């Protein structure tokens, strides 16, 4: 019984260690996913700010280009007008390329952020399932311990009952097996003219040995 209890405790201890390791790993993974999601959100906000700044610069460049175009229309003989227009067009093309690159980066980071959030939710679900399994294991172990204690109590009570009945049976057998002593019967009256019979010796007793007891009845 004691070795069985030790085996149960050892099994429960190993199960708790495995569950604790799994919970710690899941918590660490959840923290990592949360940190990654926070970092991606921060980077996404920074990219949005840069995107807005580029849009503002492009709009400003377009305004400048419009102003230059108006100036060229008003003064077509300006010598540096073609060069200025070429520079402005080149800047617009560069800004457009950068905006396209930022759009792709923003979309990629947004997708990664969604994946990280989904991973965090999945880890939370796993943690809840592990917590529920841990609670079920603890409840089952507690119920097993209570059931074992009840069985031990019942066995102890049965053992005490059997012991007391065996002791009573032994006492009854010893009492039945004791020899029974009875006084000698009185002499019959002497008939007239008959010779008196010899008296029995003094203090004589007749010993009657009791027959061995029969098979005891089954204990109730």
XYZ file of N, CA and C in Angstrom:
660
model
N 0.836 -1.216 0.000
C 0.000 0.000 0.000
C 0.867 1.260 0.000
N 1.911 1.247 0.838
C 2.790 2.421 0.920
C 3.565 2.603 -0.372
N 4.079 1.490 -0.945
C 4.828 1.608 -2.197
C 3.922 2.074 -3.327
N 2.651 1.626 -3.300
C 1.706 2.082 -4.322
C 1.467 3.589 -4.221
N 1.329 4.064 -2.992
C 1.145 5.507 -2.779
C 2.376 6.282 -3.240
N 3.563 5.758 -2.957
C 4.803 6.433 -3.392
C 4.868 6.468 -4.908
N 4.433 5.353 -5.559
C 4.429 5.318 -7.017
C 3.478 6.354 -7.586
N 2.302 6.480 -6.971
C 1.333 7.493 -7.442
C 1.905 8.898 -7.281
N 2.528 9.151 -6.110
C 3.117 10.482 -5.875
C 4.225 10.766 -6.881
N 5.042 9.735 -7.200
C 6.121 9.933 -8.165
C 5.559 10.243 -9.541
N 4.497 9.517 -9.934
C 3.879 9.769 -11.240
C 3.298 11.168 -11.311
N 2.611 11.566 -10.251
C 2.029 12.920 -10.211
C 3.124 13.979 -10.253
N 4.222 13.716 -9.534
C 5.321 14.692 -9.525
C 5.918 14.847 -10.913
N 6.121 13.708 -11.608
C 6.664 13.798 -12.971
C 5.691 14.517 -13.894
N 4.390 14.220 -13.746
C 3.395 14.890 -14.586
C 3.397 16.390 -14.333
N 3.510 16.788 -13.052
C 3.539 18.227 -12.728
C 4.772 18.889 -13.324
N 5.925 18.188 -13.293
C 7.158 18.761 -13.866
C 6.985 18.965 -15.363
N 6.408 17.942 -16.048
C 6.211 18.053 -17.494
C 5.242 19.188 -17.818
N 4.139 19.265 -17.048
C 3.166 20.330 -17.285
C 3.762 21.705 -17.010
N 4.554 21.810 -15.938
C 5.184 23.102 -15.622
C 6.149 23.514 -16.726
N 6.941 22.529 -17.252
C 7.860 22.847 -18.349
C 7.092 23.310 -19.581
N 5.999 22.611 -19.891
C 5.199 22.996 -21.057
C 4.581 24.378 -20.871
N 4.087 24.644 -19.647
C 3.499 25.960 -19.371
C 4.543 27.063 -19.483
N 5.740 26.816 -18.941
C 6.796 27.822 -19.027
C 7.178 28.079 -20.479
N 7.259 27.000 -21.279
C 7.610 27.163 -22.686
C 6.536 27.956 -23.424
N 5.275 27.647 -23.126
C 4.180 28.372 -23.778
C 4.164 29.838 -23.356
N 4.401 30.089 -22.054
C 4.457 31.482 -21.582
C 5.600 32.236 -22.264
N 6.760 31.581 -22.403
C 7.897 32.231 -23.055
C 7.578 32.525 -24.516
N 6.939 31.547 -25.195
C 6.562 31.754 -26.593
C 5.553 32.887 -26.730
N 4.586 32.925 -25.791
C 3.587 33.998 -25.829
C 4.242 35.364 -25.630
N 5.195 35.443 -24.675
C 5.899 36.711 -24.468
C 6.668 37.119 -25.720
N 7.315 36.124 -26.373
C 8.081 36.430 -27.577
C 7.159 36.918 -28.694
N 6.002 36.234 -28.857
C 5.056 36.673 -29.875
C 4.529 38.067 -29.563
N 4.261 38.322 -28.286
C 3.759 39.644 -27.901
C 4.800 40.726 -28.183
N 6.062 40.421 -27.853
C 7.134 41.383 -28.117
C 7.284 41.626 -29.616
N 7.216 40.530 -30.414
C 7.320 40.687 -31.864
C 6.155 41.507 -32.412
N 4.954 41.242 -31.879
C 3.793 42.002 -32.343
C 3.934 43.483 -31.998
N 4.451 43.764 -30.792
C 4.656 45.162 -30.395
C 5.694 45.830 -31.291
N 6.793 45.081 -31.571
C 7.840 45.635 -32.432
C 7.311 45.885 -33.842
N 6.526 44.937 -34.361
C 5.965 45.125 -35.698
C 4.990 46.303 -35.728
N 4.206 46.440 -34.677
C 3.278 47.577 -34.619
C 4.040 48.900 -34.604
N 5.140 48.943 -33.819
C 5.951 50.159 -33.768
C 6.550 50.462 -35.144
N 7.104 49.413 -35.790
C 7.702 49.623 -37.119
C 6.639 50.049 -38.130
N 5.442 49.474 -37.990
C 4.368 49.835 -38.901
C 3.990 51.311 -38.744
N 3.920 51.764 -37.484
C 3.611 53.178 -37.252
C 4.706 54.081 -37.817
N 5.976 53.668 -37.645
C 7.075 54.466 -38.195
C 7.007 54.528 -39.717
N 6.703 53.377 -40.341
C 6.600 53.361 -41.802
C 5.437 54.231 -42.282
N 4.338 54.202 -41.525
C 3.211 55.062 -41.901
C 3.598 56.536 -41.826
N 4.374 56.883 -40.774
C 4.830 58.274 -40.657
C 5.732 58.655 -41.831
N 6.674 57.741 -42.167
C 7.571 58.019 -43.296
C 6.789 58.109 -44.601
N 5.788 57.235 -44.740
C 4.960 57.270 -45.943
C 4.233 58.610 -46.052
N 3.689 59.064 -44.923
C 2.996 60.353 -44.923
C 3.961 61.489 -45.247
N 5.174 61.395 -44.692
C 6.166 62.443 -44.968
C 6.541 62.467 -46.448
N 6.702 61.266 -47.033
C 7.025 61.208 -48.460
C 5.887 61.763 -49.308
N 4.664 61.425 -48.917
C 3.529 61.973 -49.659
C 3.514 63.502 -49.587
N 3.813 64.027 -48.400
C 3.857 65.489 -48.262
C 4.952 66.091 -49.142
N 6.109 65.398 -49.156
C 7.212 65.912 -49.982
C 6.862 65.838 -51.464
N 6.202 64.734 -51.859
C 5.790 64.617 -53.265
C 4.795 65.720 -53.622
N 3.845 65.925 -52.720
C 2.864 66.993 -52.975
C 3.547 68.354 -53.078
N 4.524 68.572 -52.181
C 5.253 69.837 -52.237
C 6.043 69.955 -53.535
N 6.629 68.815 -53.960
C 7.386 68.835 -55.221
C 6.464 69.119 -56.403
N 5.288 68.499 -56.360
C 4.322 68.759 -57.436
C 3.922 70.237 -57.453
N 3.739 70.792 -56.254
C 3.411 72.221 -56.186
C 4.550 73.058 -56.764
N 5.792 72.674 -56.375
C 6.941 73.419 -56.922
C 7.011 73.294 -58.437
N 6.722 72.050 -58.909
C 6.733 71.845 -60.360
C 5.663 72.688 -61.041
N 4.523 72.798 -60.396
C 3.454 73.629 -60.957
C 3.872 75.099 -60.994
N 4.531 75.522 -59.879
C 5.005 76.916 -59.841
C 6.030 77.170 -60.932
N 6.967 76.199 -61.089
C 8.003 76.367 -62.124
C 7.382 76.379 -63.510
N 6.419 75.467 -63.702
C 5.741 75.447 -65.006
C 5.047 76.780 -65.280
N 4.431 77.336 -64.213
C 3.803 78.647 -64.393
C 4.822 79.729 -64.703
N 5.975 79.638 -63.990
C 7.016 80.625 -64.266
C 7.544 80.486 -65.688
N 7.679 79.243 -66.167
C 8.140 79.041 -67.545
C 7.134 79.597 -68.547
N 5.887 79.395 -68.191
C 4.867 79.941 -69.097
C 4.924 81.470 -69.125
N 5.190 82.063 -67.945
C 5.273 83.522 -67.887
C 6.585 84.039 -68.459
N 7.679 83.268 -68.272
C 8.992 83.703 -68.775
C 9.654 82.535 -69.480
N 9.319 82.267 -70.716
C 9.855 81.096 -71.438
C 11.338 81.165 -71.726
N 11.967 82.316 -71.507
C 13.384 82.451 -71.819
C 14.297 82.121 -70.647
N 13.739 81.651 -69.580
C 14.605 81.296 -68.443
C 15.538 80.166 -68.846
N 16.829 80.380 -68.654
C 17.819 79.412 -69.144
C 17.830 78.122 -68.342
N 17.565 78.235 -67.069
C 17.673 77.031 -66.222
C 16.355 76.293 -66.049
N 15.345 76.692 -66.756
C 14.045 76.034 -66.606
C 14.093 74.561 -66.990
N 14.693 74.169 -68.116
C 14.731 72.736 -68.461
C 15.459 71.892 -67.405
N 16.552 72.427 -66.906
C 17.307 71.663 -65.897
C 16.490 71.507 -64.619
N 15.815 72.584 -64.215
C 14.993 72.507 -63.003
C 13.861 71.505 -63.169
N 13.246 71.531 -64.341
C 12.155 70.587 -64.585
C 12.670 69.152 -64.575
N 13.829 68.943 -65.175
C 14.412 67.598 -65.195
C 14.720 67.104 -63.778
N 15.285 68.029 -62.975
C 15.578 67.641 -61.582
C 14.299 67.304 -60.814
N 13.289 68.139 -61.034
C 12.029 67.882 -60.337
C 11.408 66.555 -60.766
N 11.480 66.252 -62.057
C 10.941 64.974 -62.524
C 11.707 63.792 -61.925
N 13.026 63.949 -61.864
C 13.837 62.880 -61.276
C 13.487 62.673 -59.802
N 13.312 63.806 -59.083
C 12.919 63.695 -57.677
C 11.554 63.028 -57.525
N 10.631 63.398 -58.399
C 9.299 62.787 -58.343
C 9.389 61.287 -58.588
N 10.210 60.875 -59.563
C 10.369 59.441 -59.846
C 10.982 58.710 -58.651
N 11.998 59.326 -58.028
C 12.613 58.706 -56.849
C 11.610 58.575 -55.703
N 10.875 59.648 -55.479
C 9.874 59.586 -54.407
C 8.814 58.518 -54.689
N 8.401 58.415 -55.947
C 7.413 57.396 -56.301
C 7.944 55.991 -56.059
N 9.224 55.761 -56.408
C 9.827 54.445 -56.164
C 9.910 54.145 -54.670
N 10.315 55.163 -53.895
C 10.400 54.959 -52.444
C 9.022 54.687 -51.834
N 8.023 55.404 -52.332
C 6.665 55.184 -51.816
C 6.201 53.765 -52.124
N 6.498 53.276 -53.332
C 6.114 51.900 -53.678
C 6.811 50.891 -52.770
N 8.116 51.144 -52.510
C 8.842 50.245 -51.603
C 8.270 50.259 -50.196
N 7.918 51.463 -49.730
C 7.332 51.558 -48.389
C 5.958 50.891 -48.332
N 5.200 51.003 -49.425
C 3.895 50.334 -49.452
C 4.057 48.821 -49.307
N 5.034 48.262 -50.035
C 5.270 46.811 -49.936
C 5.710 46.420 -48.531
N 6.597 47.259 -47.940
C 7.073 46.957 -46.585
C 5.942 47.038 -45.569
N 5.088 48.058 -45.736
C 3.953 48.207 -44.818
C 3.019 47.011 -44.924
N 2.744 46.563 -46.135
C 1.872 45.400 -46.314
C 2.485 44.141 -45.700
N 3.797 43.969 -45.919
C 4.469 42.793 -45.344
C 4.444 42.823 -43.823
N 4.746 44.004 -43.257
C 4.737 44.111 -41.791
C 3.330 43.940 -41.223
N 2.333 44.432 -41.965
C 0.952 44.243 -41.507
C 0.583 42.767 -41.474
N 0.991 42.036 -42.519
C 0.721 40.598 -42.547
C 1.435 39.883 -41.405
N 2.708 40.251 -41.153
C 3.445 39.634 -40.044
C 2.800 39.962 -38.697
N 2.299 41.194 -38.569
C 1.640 41.564 -37.309
C 0.382 40.731 -37.091
N -0.389 40.511 -38.168
C -1.593 39.673 -38.042
C -1.221 38.240 -37.670
N -0.159 37.716 -38.300
C 0.283 36.359 -37.966
C 0.739 36.270 -36.514
N 1.454 37.310 -36.047
C 1.915 37.299 -34.653
C 0.738 37.332 -33.686
N -0.271 38.155 -34.007
C -1.458 38.212 -33.140
C -2.175 36.869 -33.120
N -2.287 36.230 -34.304
C -2.924 34.907 -34.355
C -2.126 33.889 -33.544
N -0.776 33.973 -33.626
C 0.056 33.067 -32.828
C -0.129 33.280 -31.338
N -0.243 34.536 -30.929
C -0.465 34.828 -29.502
C -1.798 34.249 -29.038
N -2.832 34.396 -29.861
C -4.143 33.843 -29.491
C -4.094 32.326 -29.403
N -3.357 31.707 -30.340
C -3.242 30.237 -30.306
C -2.514 29.780 -29.051
N -1.446 30.503 -28.686
C -0.708 30.149 -27.468
C -1.588 30.336 -26.240
N -2.384 31.396 -26.218
C -3.291 31.598 -25.088
C -4.293 30.453 -24.976
N -4.806 30.008 -26.126
C -5.731 28.867 -26.104
C -5.053 27.626 -25.552
N -3.803 27.378 -25.996
C -3.063 26.217 -25.483
C -2.817 26.337 -23.986
N -2.512 27.550 -23.524
C -2.293 27.747 -22.089
C -3.567 27.457 -21.299
N -4.695 27.915 -21.823
C -5.960 27.635 -21.133
C -6.244 26.140 -21.088
N -5.952 25.441 -22.209
C -6.156 23.990 -22.224
C -5.234 23.292 -21.235
N -3.962 23.738 -21.177
C -3.021 23.125 -20.232
C -3.442 23.394 -18.791
N -3.931 24.616 -18.519
C -4.412 24.912 -17.162
C -5.585 24.012 -16.789
N -6.502 23.813 -17.763
C -7.652 22.940 -17.481
C -7.205 21.506 -17.226
N -6.230 21.012 -18.044
C -5.733 19.648 -17.836
C -5.021 19.523 -16.495
N -4.277 20.568 -16.120
C -3.592 20.531 -14.822
C -4.594 20.459 -13.682
N -5.665 21.267 -13.771
C -6.694 21.230 -12.724
C -7.373 19.869 -12.661
N -7.640 19.268 -13.854
C -8.254 17.933 -13.869
C -7.331 16.902 -13.240
N -6.017 16.987 -13.546
C -5.060 16.033 -12.976
C -5.006 16.156 -11.462
N -4.973 17.401 -10.967
C -4.929 17.602 -9.512
C -6.200 17.066 -8.865
N -7.358 17.308 -9.509
C -8.622 16.808 -8.948
C -8.649 15.279 -8.927
N -8.139 14.648 -10.012
C -8.126 13.182 -10.052
C -7.196 12.609 -8.996
N -6.034 13.236 -8.827
C -5.091 12.741 -7.817
C -5.683 12.887 -6.421
N -6.339 14.022 -6.173
C -6.971 14.223 -4.860
C -8.056 13.178 -4.611
N -8.860 12.902 -5.650
C -9.908 11.886 -5.499
C -9.308 10.504 -5.248
N -8.184 10.195 -5.945
C -7.534 8.895 -5.724
C -6.999 8.780 -4.304
N -6.393 9.854 -3.798
C -5.894 9.823 -2.422
C -7.039 9.606 -1.435
N -8.168 10.302 -1.650
C -9.311 10.145 -0.742
C -9.857 8.722 -0.815
N -9.942 8.178 -2.046
C -10.443 6.812 -2.188
C -9.508 5.812 -1.512
N -8.187 6.022 -1.651
C -7.230 5.132 -0.988
C -7.349 5.220 0.534
N -7.540 6.446 1.041
C -7.713 6.600 2.496
C -8.979 5.897 2.972
N -10.068 6.012 2.179
C -11.311 5.330 2.562
C -11.119 3.816 2.570
N -10.408 3.291 1.556
C -10.170 1.839 1.499
C -9.328 1.385 2.678
N -8.294 2.176 3.016
C -7.457 1.800 4.161
C -8.276 1.813 5.455
N -9.167 2.810 5.592
C -10.001 2.867 6.798
C -10.929 1.655 6.874
N -11.529 1.292 5.729
C -12.421 0.132 5.725
C -11.655 -1.151 6.030
N -10.448 -1.303 5.456
C -9.642 -2.495 5.727
C -9.238 -2.560 7.192
N -8.899 -1.406 7.772
C -8.525 -1.394 9.188
C -9.709 -1.797 10.058
N -10.913 -1.270 9.732
C -12.093 -1.649 10.503
C -12.416 -3.125 10.355
N -12.302 -3.662 9.121
C -12.550 -5.083 8.902
C -11.539 -5.937 9.644
N -10.267 -5.508 9.638
C -9.224 -6.249 10.348
C -9.508 -6.279 11.845
N -9.915 -5.140 12.398
C -10.232 -5.096 13.836
C -11.415 -6.006 14.163
N -12.436 -5.991 13.287
C -13.611 -6.840 13.522
C -13.241 -8.320 13.485
N -12.454 -8.706 12.461
C -12.041 -10.111 12.357
C -11.175 -10.516 13.540
N -10.291 -9.622 13.972
C -9.418 -9.947 15.106
C -10.234 -10.174 16.370
N -11.209 -9.289 16.618
C -12.026 -9.446 17.826
C -12.851 -10.724 17.766
N -13.376 -11.070 16.583
C -14.167 -12.295 16.467
C -13.299 -13.540 16.624
N -12.072 -13.499 16.088
C -11.168 -14.638 16.252
C -10.795 -14.830 17.713
N -10.544 -13.730 18.414
C -10.222 -13.836 19.846
C -11.399 -14.435 20.605
N -12.620 -13.973 20.301
C -13.802 -14.523 20.977
C -13.981 -16.005 20.658
N -13.693 -16.378 19.387
C -13.819 -17.784 19.004
C -12.808 -18.648 19.737
N -11.549 -18.173 19.844
C -10.532 -18.934 20.575
C -10.928 -19.106 22.041
N -11.444 -18.043 22.647
C -11.876 -18.156 24.050
C -13.011 -19.158 24.190
N -13.936 -19.159 23.219
C -15.053 -20.106 23.271
C -14.569 -21.539 23.117
N -13.612 -21.759 22.200
C -13.061 -23.109 22.000
C -12.349 -23.584 23.251
N -11.536 -22.698 23.864
C -10.845 -23.081 25.098
C -11.834 -23.397 26.211
N -12.917 -22.634 26.281
C -13.917 -22.876 27.331
C -14.611 -24.215 27.115
N -14.912 -24.564 25.865
C -15.577 -25.838 25.573
C -14.639 -27.016 25.810
N -13.332 -26.809 25.532
C -12.364 -27.905 25.637
C -11.956 -28.209 27.068
N -12.310 -27.407 28.062
C -11.919 -27.672 29.453
C -12.617 -28.930 29.966
N -11.901 -29.843 30.774
C -12.538 -31.049 31.339
C -13.570 -30.650 32.388
N -14.710 -31.432 32.438
C -15.807 -31.167 33.379
C -15.747 -32.199 34.506
N -15.679 -31.781 35.786
C -15.608 -32.674 36.969
C -16.972 -32.724 37.631
N -17.478 -33.989 37.957
C -18.779 -34.178 38.624
C -18.596 -35.070 39.834
N -19.439 -34.950 40.877
C -19.359 -35.774 42.102
C -19.826 -37.191 41.812
N -19.281 -38.216 42.563
C -19.647 -39.629 42.369
C -21.082 -39.835 42.798
N -21.852 -40.738 42.122
C -23.255 -40.974 42.490
C -23.354 -41.683 43.841
N -24.467 -41.466 44.579
C -24.671 -42.087 45.905
C -24.917 -43.585 45.752
N -24.487 -44.362 46.775
C -24.637 -45.832 46.724
C -26.101 -46.193 46.853
N -26.559 -47.269 46.163
C -27.961 -47.682 46.254
C -28.236 -48.261 47.634
N -29.489 -48.282 48.112
C -29.815 -48.837 49.440
C -29.567 -50.342 49.483
N -29.116 -50.817 50.636
C -28.764 -52.240 50.807
C -30.034 -53.006 51.134
N -30.277 -54.070 50.391
C -31.470 -54.892 50.638
C -31.281 -55.731 51.884
N -32.400 -56.175 52.477
C -32.335 -56.984 53.707
C -31.695 -58.318 53.406
N -30.737 -58.696 54.210
C -30.036 -59.957 54.058
C -28.928 -59.932 53.060
N -28.770 -58.821 52.329
C -27.686 -58.747 51.338
C -26.453 -58.176 51.967
N -25.369 -58.654 51.498
C -24.091 -58.163 52.040
C -23.866 -56.763 51.553
N -23.478 -55.930 52.447
C -23.227 -54.535 52.013
C -22.063 -54.488 51.060
N -22.244 -53.678 50.048
C -21.148 -53.513 49.070
C -20.096 -52.595 49.630
N -18.940 -52.753 49.095
C -17.816 -51.932 49.581
C -18.075 -50.487 49.224
N -17.888 -49.618 50.204
C -18.119 -48.186 49.917
C -17.084 -47.656 48.950
N -17.442 -46.705 48.198
C -16.451 -46.111 47.277
C -15.388 -45.383 48.048
N -14.220 -45.334 47.485
C -13.142 -44.637 48.184
C -13.490 -43.184 48.401
N -12.941 -42.672 49.485
C -13.213 -41.270 49.846
C -12.667 -40.342 48.796
N -13.419 -39.231 48.652
C -13.011 -38.146 47.731
C -12.861 -38.623 46.296
N -13.564 -39.706 45.952
C -13.456 -40.180 44.558
C -14.336 -39.306 43.672
N -13.865 -39.045 42.505
C -14.620 -38.237 41.522
C -14.602 -38.929 40.193
N -15.584 -38.663 39.425
C -15.658 -39.219 38.070
C -15.379 -38.083 37.087
N -14.392 -38.290 36.242
C -13.989 -37.261 35.262
C -14.646 -37.536 33.936
N -15.345 -36.559 33.442
C -16.003 -36.676 32.130
C -15.337 -35.655 31.218
N -14.745 -36.177 30.180
C -14.073 -35.302 29.216
C -15.047 -34.921 28.126
N -15.177 -33.648 27.943
C -16.124 -33.180 26.922
C -15.627 -33.525 25.547
N -16.542 -33.852 24.696
C -16.163 -34.141 23.300
C -15.663 -32.862 22.643
N -14.779 -33.028 21.651
C -14.255 -31.823 20.988
C -15.365 -31.046 20.335
N -15.206 -29.733 20.316
C -16.279 -28.906 19.752
C -16.440 -29.134 18.272
N -17.644 -28.917 17.830
C -17.881 -29.030 16.399
C -17.325 -27.838 15.647
N -17.487 -27.842 14.346
C -16.982 -26.749 13.505
C -17.725 -25.465 13.824
N -17.003 -24.386 14.152
C -17.702 -23.144 14.522
C -18.476 -22.595 13.345
N -19.527 -21.878 13.687
C -20.357 -21.285 12.635
C -19.609 -20.147 11.958
N -20.000 -19.861 10.741
C -19.333 -18.801 9.987
C -19.621 -17.469 10.645
N -18.566 -16.630 10.732
C -18.737 -15.318 11.363
C -19.632 -14.461 10.502
N -20.511 -13.761 11.190
C -21.409 -12.864 10.467
C -20.716 -11.536 10.244
